[in-house]
Every structure is written in C-alpha cells, then in structure tokens.
C-alpha cells in the first residue's frame, strides 16, 4: 500500500512540473514510400536517414515506383579554432555540421520546404596527447551525424503533423 502511495506521489509531481514522455515519431500515412537522396550515394547521413525513416514507420521506396523524396540539398562539416593559449597554440576547437534538406511528395508537391539545421560541438585540444585528438574529432563528427538524423526527423514530424 505504501509503495502505491509513493508511486502516485511521484506521478503527481512529474505531471505537475510539465513532464511528459516524448511522443514517438509518426510520419504522415499519406506520405507513402520515401526515398532519401543525397549528392553522395555513400553518405553516412543519407544511409542513416534511410534507416531512421524505416524505424519511424515510413515505407522504403521501391525502384520504378513513385515515392516521396527526402532530399539532402547540402551538407557541410567544418572545424575552426576557438581558443588560443599564450603561445598562440590552439586549445579549443568547434566542429559545425550544417545540412539543408526538403521533402517532396510523390506527386511533386513540396511537403516540407527547404530548411537548414546546424549543430556544433566544442572540444579541447591537448598538444601533449595529440594522438587522441583525431579520434576524438571523428567521434564528435559521428555523434553530430546521429543528432542531425534525429533533428531532421523531428522537423519532418512537426511539419507533417501540422498539415
């Protein structure tokens, strides 16, 4: 009985603060099959988006059949120095990932107009342990790609739900 009371109290507190679980992505049923197109057919972002769309309930496109297209119009990944020490050596970097995309329906109508998403991460550079820095940068880039996939799907979901 006491456990039930504690559970009810926790639920009351959680709902009072505005907490609610994130809804799962549900792409519009009338969207039909979706194909991801990028300028690079081996793009990790394009391949990841295809998998993520399938997980979100979208039907994969079949060659020769009409399908909506999620087009990655541009993709850029850049790194720039953020901070220098007193000897003018770089101590911090920022990696920025920008993607421009749109969604065109199978009928050719623009379902989601072109949008830009930009994500960035900062990291420190240690000249003494420089062997780990390239690996850290690659890890950050992979993490940014995964976050970009999620951000694009959230944008698609928000726009398509509003329709």
Short mmCIF file of N, CA, C and O in Angstrom, two decimals, residues 113-159:
data_model
loop_
_atom_site.label_atom_id
_atom_site.label_comp_id
_atom_site.label_asym_id
_atom_site.label_seq_id
_atom_site.Cartn_x
_atom_site.Cartn_y
_atom_site.Cartn_z
N UNK A 113 9.21 22.53 -46.94
CA UNK A 113 10.10 23.42 -47.68
C UNK A 113 11.54 23.30 -47.17
O UNK A 113 11.79 22.80 -46.08
N UNK A 114 12.47 23.79 -47.98
CA UNK A 114 13.90 23.70 -47.63
C UNK A 114 14.15 24.33 -46.27
O UNK A 114 13.68 25.43 -45.98
N UNK A 115 14.87 23.60 -45.45
CA UNK A 115 15.20 24.05 -44.10
C UNK A 115 16.67 23.78 -43.83
O UNK A 115 17.24 22.83 -44.36
N UNK A 116 17.24 24.61 -42.98
CA UNK A 116 18.63 24.45 -42.56
C UNK A 116 18.66 24.00 -41.11
O UNK A 116 17.92 24.51 -40.28
N UNK A 117 19.54 23.06 -40.83
CA UNK A 117 19.79 22.62 -39.46
C UNK A 117 21.29 22.73 -39.23
O UNK A 117 22.08 22.30 -40.07
N UNK A 118 21.66 23.33 -38.11
CA UNK A 118 23.07 23.48 -37.78
C UNK A 118 23.30 22.99 -36.35
O UNK A 118 22.59 23.38 -35.43
N UNK A 119 24.27 22.13 -36.20
CA UNK A 119 24.67 21.61 -34.90
C UNK A 119 26.16 21.88 -34.72
O UNK A 119 26.91 21.87 -35.70
N UNK A 120 26.58 22.08 -33.48
CA UNK A 120 28.01 22.29 -33.25
C UNK A 120 28.42 21.71 -31.90
O UNK A 120 27.61 21.57 -30.99
N UNK A 121 29.69 21.37 -31.81
CA UNK A 121 30.28 20.84 -30.59
C UNK A 121 31.64 21.47 -30.41
O UNK A 121 32.38 21.67 -31.37
N UNK A 122 31.97 21.75 -29.17
CA UNK A 122 33.28 22.28 -28.83
C UNK A 122 34.09 21.19 -28.13
O UNK A 122 33.52 20.37 -27.41
N UNK A 123 35.39 21.19 -28.37
CA UNK A 123 36.25 20.25 -27.66
C UNK A 123 37.62 20.86 -27.49
O UNK A 123 38.03 21.74 -28.24
N UNK A 124 38.31 20.40 -26.46
CA UNK A 124 39.64 20.92 -26.18
C UNK A 124 40.69 20.08 -26.88
O UNK A 124 40.49 18.89 -27.16
N UNK A 125 41.80 20.70 -27.15
CA UNK A 125 42.92 20.05 -27.82
C UNK A 125 44.11 20.09 -26.88
O UNK A 125 44.50 21.15 -26.39
N UNK A 126 44.67 18.93 -26.62
CA UNK A 126 45.84 18.83 -25.74
C UNK A 126 47.03 18.44 -26.60
O UNK A 126 47.07 17.33 -27.15
N UNK A 127 47.98 19.34 -26.74
CA UNK A 127 49.14 19.07 -27.60
C UNK A 127 50.00 17.93 -27.06
O UNK A 127 50.72 17.28 -27.81
N UNK A 128 49.93 17.67 -25.75
CA UNK A 128 50.71 16.58 -25.17
C UNK A 128 50.11 15.23 -25.58
O UNK A 128 50.82 14.28 -25.86
N UNK A 129 48.80 15.16 -25.64
CA UNK A 129 48.11 13.91 -26.01
C UNK A 129 47.47 14.07 -27.38
O UNK A 129 46.30 13.79 -27.57
N UNK A 130 48.25 14.54 -28.35
CA UNK A 130 47.69 14.84 -29.67
C UNK A 130 47.24 13.59 -30.43
O UNK A 130 46.47 13.68 -31.38
N UNK A 131 47.72 12.41 -30.04
CA UNK A 131 47.33 11.18 -30.74
C UNK A 131 45.83 10.91 -30.58
O UNK A 131 45.20 10.33 -31.45
N UNK A 132 45.22 11.33 -29.47
CA UNK A 132 43.80 11.10 -29.25
C UNK A 132 42.91 12.12 -29.92
O UNK A 132 41.72 11.90 -30.07
N UNK A 133 43.46 13.24 -30.35
CA UNK A 133 42.63 14.31 -30.90
C UNK A 133 41.94 13.94 -32.21
O UNK A 133 40.76 14.24 -32.37
N UNK A 134 42.61 13.31 -33.18
CA UNK A 134 41.89 12.92 -34.39
C UNK A 134 40.76 11.91 -34.10
O UNK A 134 39.69 11.99 -34.69
N UNK A 135 41.00 11.01 -33.17
CA UNK A 135 39.95 10.04 -32.81
C UNK A 135 38.79 10.75 -32.13
O UNK A 135 37.63 10.44 -32.38
N UNK A 136 39.09 11.73 -31.30
CA UNK A 136 38.04 12.49 -30.64
C UNK A 136 37.24 13.28 -31.67
O UNK A 136 36.01 13.35 -31.59
N UNK A 137 37.91 13.87 -32.63
CA UNK A 137 37.22 14.63 -33.66
C UNK A 137 36.31 13.71 -34.49
O UNK A 137 35.18 14.07 -34.80
N UNK A 138 36.77 12.52 -34.83
CA UNK A 138 35.94 11.58 -35.58
C UNK A 138 34.72 11.15 -34.77
O UNK A 138 33.62 11.03 -35.29
N UNK A 139 34.92 10.95 -33.47
CA UNK A 139 33.81 10.58 -32.59
C UNK A 139 32.78 11.70 -32.53
O UNK A 139 31.57 11.45 -32.60
N UNK A 140 33.24 12.94 -32.44
CA UNK A 140 32.33 14.08 -32.40
C UNK A 140 31.56 14.20 -33.72
O UNK A 140 30.35 14.46 -33.73
N UNK A 141 32.22 13.97 -34.84
CA UNK A 141 31.55 14.04 -36.14
C UNK A 141 30.48 12.95 -36.27
O UNK A 141 29.39 13.21 -36.77
N UNK A 142 30.77 11.74 -35.81
CA UNK A 142 29.77 10.67 -35.84
C UNK A 142 28.58 11.02 -34.95
O UNK A 142 27.43 10.79 -35.32
N UNK A 143 28.87 11.57 -33.79
CA UNK A 143 27.80 11.98 -32.87
C UNK A 143 26.93 13.07 -33.49
O UNK A 143 25.71 13.04 -33.39
N UNK A 144 27.57 14.02 -34.17
CA UNK A 144 26.82 15.09 -34.83
C UNK A 144 25.92 14.53 -35.95
O UNK A 144 24.80 14.99 -36.14
N UNK A 145 26.41 13.53 -36.67
CA UNK A 145 25.58 12.91 -37.73
C UNK A 145 24.34 12.24 -37.15
O UNK A 145 23.25 12.36 -37.68
N UNK A 146 24.52 11.53 -36.04
CA UNK A 146 23.36 10.88 -35.40
C UNK A 146 22.37 11.92 -34.90
O UNK A 146 21.16 11.76 -35.06
N UNK A 147 22.88 12.97 -34.29
CA UNK A 147 21.99 14.03 -33.81
C UNK A 147 21.30 14.75 -34.96
O UNK A 147 20.16 15.17 -34.84
N UNK A 148 22.00 14.88 -36.08
CA UNK A 148 21.40 15.52 -37.26
C UNK A 148 20.26 14.68 -37.80
O UNK A 148 19.22 15.21 -38.19
N UNK A 149 20.44 13.37 -37.84
CA UNK A 149 19.36 12.50 -38.30
C UNK A 149 18.12 12.70 -37.43
O UNK A 149 17.01 12.84 -37.94
N UNK A 150 18.32 12.71 -36.12
CA UNK A 150 17.20 12.89 -35.20
C UNK A 150 16.56 14.26 -35.37
O UNK A 150 15.33 14.39 -35.36
N UNK A 151 17.38 15.30 -35.57
CA UNK A 151 16.83 16.65 -35.74
C UNK A 151 16.01 16.76 -37.02
O UNK A 151 14.93 17.38 -37.03
N UNK A 152 16.48 16.15 -38.09
CA UNK A 152 15.73 16.18 -39.36
C UNK A 152 14.41 15.44 -39.20
O UNK A 152 13.36 15.92 -39.64
N UNK A 153 14.43 14.28 -38.57
CA UNK A 153 13.18 13.53 -38.39
C UNK A 153 12.20 14.30 -37.51
O UNK A 153 10.99 14.29 -37.77
N UNK A 154 12.68 14.97 -36.47
CA UNK A 154 11.78 15.77 -35.63
C UNK A 154 11.15 16.91 -36.42
O UNK A 154 9.98 17.21 -36.27
N UNK A 155 11.95 17.54 -37.30
CA UNK A 155 11.41 18.62 -38.13
C UNK A 155 10.37 18.09 -39.10
O UNK A 155 9.31 18.69 -39.28
N UNK A 156 10.66 16.96 -39.73
CA UNK A 156 9.68 16.35 -40.64
C UNK A 156 8.40 16.03 -39.89
O UNK A 156 7.29 16.33 -40.37
N UNK A 157 8.53 15.44 -38.73
CA UNK A 157 7.37 15.06 -37.93
C UNK A 157 6.54 16.29 -37.56
O UNK A 157 5.32 16.28 -37.69
N UNK A 158 7.21 17.36 -37.14
CA UNK A 158 6.49 18.56 -36.73
C UNK A 158 5.74 19.19 -37.89
O UNK A 158 4.56 19.58 -37.75
N UNK A 159 6.37 19.28 -39.04
CA UNK A 159 5.72 19.92 -40.21
C UNK A 159 4.58 19.03 -40.72
O UNK A 159 3.50 19.51 -41.04
#
